[in-house]
């Protein structure tokens, strides 16, 4: 027989209390593991969403881009455009992976209470938005915009236009042109859903803006080089404004840091409660087993043996509770995620709680730490019990 | 085992109480000594001193040539484990451990677990068929056998028994005393505190305590017969 076996057998002496303590530790570890896993998935999800924005820099004509956007939505004319050649030059610059030109134009229909935004794009735009999927699950290929009258509908645009089938025709009286629907995009949850995508060349011709574009969206080979590339663009092109997405990234990172701080505060409270619970259980156990400890001393146990025995019992409690908690968390992950998502900002829609070995390791180490610390005082108390007094106790 | 001028005193308020006073005793291997006396006469205190569970106020306890009163705590624990076996009136078995595990427990603390030794001791006290049983399934006599086996497993030189048959039926009591007779015959020294006069009658020598002091009887060696005769 080993000391560990003796410790476990001692725990079995009071099964109800042992079970309750294990359940409380398991619940704490389950919460801890769920929060850590969620935090990890949350950050991963946000980063993925940021990555899916696909644009690290945006090059627009000089002037306030928000004002320009507002003007477009009201059906006004933007005074400044970029030359199409700018996009080609940007594409050739170091550090640029994709430079996708676009021409935005709005058709306002006050009588219908709607504004249709037409976005002239080329195949580079499809390359930039490589996470787009058509409603049949396929990835949109460059062939979708190869015909002059092609129109690719965002999910919301298709709903507004009440178009469901490929090949349906859309008549646009304002420009007296007809387009043929070549595809409908799956919803992305972004502004992309509301656009009518037409070939860049068509947009330029239809809106009388040959050789002009309103923006170049740039993806970098390395997003961390955004500042350097922006400086290079600024130096190379006059009359352009470079919008870096880093500000947005910074805001989201700050948001993640806040969420992380909140989560770790909860975790600290959970660990503390768990530790106090274990400490209380073991202290009660020591008080109730005073005579048993006296017998152990009388039959050859030293103070160190008693200390080790009680400490091992505490560790066994916390480890069994910890492993049970990890199992619980794995089983109940989806439910916990649904609850947590209500309380954190900008939670990505996809599943974020998954079995994270690092989180599991942190949980195991944390609960071991709790067991080690919570076990010290009861173990010392047990080791200090005087044998003859213990044997006399009731 | 030799005890020389042993005193154990306690302070109770402003008063000093002598639980043991001027106590001398020598026990040879193979001898069983009974300690009798009323409750509070000092029997358990004496056993605690001999068993190294408590330290005397003054005096010496010499066991197997070692003055245990001079040993530091750590060595005292090891000495008690290796040289002294304890038996209690209430058995004090751990209910979740099997018979074999209860018996082998002192070996755990000595880091010398030996299954064969446990089996041999269990066979010796008549528990060979119950080694896997839990204490709760045993009767009082068998539980005391387990306690005896546990006390013997580290092969002690001295066995201390505090009212070992106090909770047993007559037959079980006689069986326990038969085991003691066998152990004594094998050279084990036994010191047994008891209220039971018939039990005391089976000891080779009986010491009577009163208020912590040893009563001098002219018939100490023949005390049981004389006492029982009255």
PDB file of N, CA and C in Angstrom, chain A residues 184-219:
ATOM      1  N   UNK A 184     -25.148  34.835 -56.901  1.00  0.00           N
ATOM      2  CA  UNK A 184     -25.620  35.494 -55.665  1.00  0.00           C
ATOM      3  C   UNK A 184     -24.703  35.021 -54.538  1.00  0.00           C
ATOM      4  N   UNK A 185     -24.197  35.995 -53.806  1.00  0.00           N
ATOM      5  CA  UNK A 185     -23.228  35.639 -52.749  1.00  0.00           C
ATOM      6  C   UNK A 185     -23.942  35.190 -51.471  1.00  0.00           C
ATOM      7  N   UNK A 186     -23.307  34.275 -50.781  1.00  0.00           N
ATOM      8  CA  UNK A 186     -23.757  33.899 -49.432  1.00  0.00           C
ATOM      9  C   UNK A 186     -23.603  35.117 -48.533  1.00  0.00           C
ATOM     10  N   UNK A 187     -24.438  35.263 -47.516  1.00  0.00           N
ATOM     11  CA  UNK A 187     -24.283  36.426 -46.633  1.00  0.00           C
ATOM     12  C   UNK A 187     -22.924  36.412 -45.928  1.00  0.00           C
ATOM     13  N   UNK A 188     -22.335  37.592 -45.817  1.00  0.00           N
ATOM     14  CA  UNK A 188     -21.033  37.707 -45.149  1.00  0.00           C
ATOM     15  C   UNK A 188     -21.158  38.468 -43.833  1.00  0.00           C
ATOM     16  N   UNK A 189     -22.307  39.094 -43.606  1.00  0.00           N
ATOM     17  CA  UNK A 189     -22.484  39.878 -42.386  1.00  0.00           C
ATOM     18  C   UNK A 189     -21.786  41.220 -42.453  1.00  0.00           C
ATOM     19  N   UNK A 190     -21.353  41.613 -43.651  1.00  0.00           N
ATOM     20  CA  UNK A 190     -20.675  42.904 -43.812  1.00  0.00           C
ATOM     21  C   UNK A 190     -21.418  43.735 -44.850  1.00  0.00           C
ATOM     22  N   UNK A 191     -20.862  44.920 -45.102  1.00  0.00           N
ATOM     23  CA  UNK A 191     -21.494  45.805 -46.089  1.00  0.00           C
ATOM     24  C   UNK A 191     -21.468  45.200 -47.495  1.00  0.00           C
ATOM     25  N   UNK A 192     -20.603  44.211 -47.701  1.00  0.00           N
ATOM     26  CA  UNK A 192     -20.515  43.565 -49.020  1.00  0.00           C
ATOM     27  C   UNK A 192     -21.867  43.003 -49.465  1.00  0.00           C
ATOM     28  N   UNK A 193     -22.717  42.637 -48.490  1.00  0.00           N
ATOM     29  CA  UNK A 193     -23.978  41.981 -48.815  1.00  0.00           C
ATOM     30  C   UNK A 193     -24.934  42.896 -49.597  1.00  0.00           C
ATOM     31  N   UNK A 194     -24.730  44.204 -49.477  1.00  0.00           N
ATOM     32  CA  UNK A 194     -25.699  45.121 -50.091  1.00  0.00           C
ATOM     33  C   UNK A 194     -25.316  45.608 -51.487  1.00  0.00           C
ATOM     34  N   UNK A 195     -24.179  45.170 -52.019  1.00  0.00           N
ATOM     35  CA  UNK A 195     -23.674  45.731 -53.282  1.00  0.00           C
ATOM     36  C   UNK A 195     -24.106  44.933 -54.510  1.00  0.00           C
ATOM     37  N   UNK A 196     -24.125  45.675 -55.642  1.00  0.00           N
ATOM     38  CA  UNK A 196     -24.285  45.062 -56.968  1.00  0.00           C
ATOM     39  C   UNK A 196     -22.907  45.118 -57.618  1.00  0.00           C
ATOM     40  N   UNK A 197     -22.311  43.976 -57.821  1.00  0.00           N
ATOM     41  CA  UNK A 197     -20.950  43.954 -58.371  1.00  0.00           C
ATOM     42  C   UNK A 197     -21.028  43.783 -59.893  1.00  0.00           C
ATOM     43  N   UNK A 198     -20.454  44.752 -60.571  1.00  0.00           N
ATOM     44  CA  UNK A 198     -20.429  44.675 -62.041  1.00  0.00           C
ATOM     45  C   UNK A 198     -18.976  44.801 -62.494  1.00  0.00           C
ATOM     46  N   UNK A 199     -18.658  44.387 -63.729  1.00  0.00           N
ATOM     47  CA  UNK A 199     -17.269  44.530 -64.195  1.00  0.00           C
ATOM     48  C   UNK A 199     -16.838  45.996 -64.140  1.00  0.00           C
ATOM     49  N   UNK A 200     -15.596  46.234 -63.743  1.00  0.00           N
ATOM     50  CA  UNK A 200     -15.079  47.602 -63.592  1.00  0.00           C
ATOM     51  C   UNK A 200     -15.265  48.398 -64.882  1.00  0.00           C
ATOM     52  N   UNK A 201     -14.923  47.702 -65.994  1.00  0.00           N
ATOM     53  CA  UNK A 201     -15.007  48.391 -67.293  1.00  0.00           C
ATOM     54  C   UNK A 201     -16.443  48.845 -67.559  1.00  0.00           C
ATOM     55  N   UNK A 202     -17.407  47.979 -67.283  1.00  0.00           N
ATOM     56  CA  UNK A 202     -18.822  48.298 -67.497  1.00  0.00           C
ATOM     57  C   UNK A 202     -19.236  49.500 -66.663  1.00  0.00           C
ATOM     58  N   UNK A 203     -18.825  49.470 -65.384  1.00  0.00           N
ATOM     59  CA  UNK A 203     -19.187  50.574 -64.472  1.00  0.00           C
ATOM     60  C   UNK A 203     -18.634  51.887 -64.996  1.00  0.00           C
ATOM     61  N   UNK A 204     -17.366  51.831 -65.433  1.00  0.00           N
ATOM     62  CA  UNK A 204     -16.748  53.071 -65.936  1.00  0.00           C
ATOM     63  C   UNK A 204     -17.516  53.601 -67.149  1.00  0.00           C
ATOM     64  N   UNK A 205     -17.911  52.678 -68.036  1.00  0.00           N
ATOM     65  CA  UNK A 205     -18.632  53.110 -69.247  1.00  0.00           C
ATOM     66  C   UNK A 205     -20.038  53.615 -68.905  1.00  0.00           C
ATOM     67  N   UNK A 206     -20.741  52.820 -68.081  1.00  0.00           N
ATOM     68  CA  UNK A 206     -22.135  53.151 -67.769  1.00  0.00           C
ATOM     69  C   UNK A 206     -22.261  54.456 -66.998  1.00  0.00           C
ATOM     70  N   UNK A 207     -21.275  54.701 -66.115  1.00  0.00           N
ATOM     71  CA  UNK A 207     -21.376  55.917 -65.285  1.00  0.00           C
ATOM     72  C   UNK A 207     -20.514  57.060 -65.849  1.00  0.00           C
ATOM     73  N   UNK A 208     -19.986  56.863 -67.039  1.00  0.00           N
ATOM     74  CA  UNK A 208     -19.233  57.929 -67.708  1.00  0.00           C
ATOM     75  C   UNK A 208     -17.932  58.275 -67.016  1.00  0.00           C
ATOM     76  N   UNK A 209     -17.281  57.299 -66.486  1.00  0.00           N
ATOM     77  CA  UNK A 209     -16.038  57.571 -65.742  1.00  0.00           C
ATOM     78  C   UNK A 209     -14.898  56.699 -66.275  1.00  0.00           C
ATOM     79  N   UNK A 210     -14.692  56.719 -67.563  1.00  0.00           N
ATOM     80  CA  UNK A 210     -13.655  55.887 -68.167  1.00  0.00           C
ATOM     81  C   UNK A 210     -12.286  56.211 -67.573  1.00  0.00           C
ATOM     82  N   UNK A 211     -11.576  55.174 -67.221  1.00  0.00           N
ATOM     83  CA  UNK A 211     -10.215  55.339 -66.688  1.00  0.00           C
ATOM     84  C   UNK A 211     -10.182  55.808 -65.255  1.00  0.00           C
ATOM     85  N   UNK A 212     -11.350  55.934 -64.616  1.00  0.00           N
ATOM     86  CA  UNK A 212     -11.386  56.440 -63.240  1.00  0.00           C
ATOM     87  C   UNK A 212     -11.768  55.324 -62.265  1.00  0.00           C
ATOM     88  N   UNK A 213     -11.262  55.477 -61.072  1.00  0.00           N
ATOM     89  CA  UNK A 213     -11.659  54.574 -59.990  1.00  0.00           C
ATOM     90  C   UNK A 213     -11.841  55.408 -58.717  1.00  0.00           C
ATOM     91  N   UNK A 214     -12.592  54.846 -57.740  1.00  0.00           N
ATOM     92  CA  UNK A 214     -12.793  55.593 -56.479  1.00  0.00           C
ATOM     93  C   UNK A 214     -11.869  55.097 -55.356  1.00  0.00           C
ATOM     94  N   UNK A 215     -11.366  53.903 -55.506  1.00  0.00           N
ATOM     95  CA  UNK A 215     -10.507  53.403 -54.435  1.00  0.00           C
ATOM     96  C   UNK A 215      -9.659  52.243 -54.927  1.00  0.00           C
ATOM     97  N   UNK A 216      -8.553  52.067 -54.255  1.00  0.00           N
ATOM     98  CA  UNK A 216      -7.754  50.848 -54.470  1.00  0.00           C
ATOM     99  C   UNK A 216      -7.636  50.179 -53.094  1.00  0.00           C
ATOM    100  N   UNK A 217      -8.137  48.967 -53.013  1.00  0.00           N
ATOM    101  CA  UNK A 217      -8.032  48.231 -51.762  1.00  0.00           C
ATOM    102  C   UNK A 217      -6.786  47.349 -51.830  1.00  0.00           C
ATOM    103  N   UNK A 218      -5.978  47.443 -50.782  1.00  0.00           N
ATOM    104  CA  UNK A 218      -4.657  46.802 -50.841  1.00  0.00           C
ATOM    105  C   UNK A 218      -4.525  45.751 -49.750  1.00  0.00           C
ATOM    106  N   UNK A 219      -4.118  44.558 -50.155  1.00  0.00           N
ATOM    107  CA  UNK A 219      -3.720  43.542 -49.175  1.00  0.00           C
ATOM    108  C   UNK A 219      -2.206  43.424 -49.237  1.00  0.00           C
TER     109      UNK A 219
END
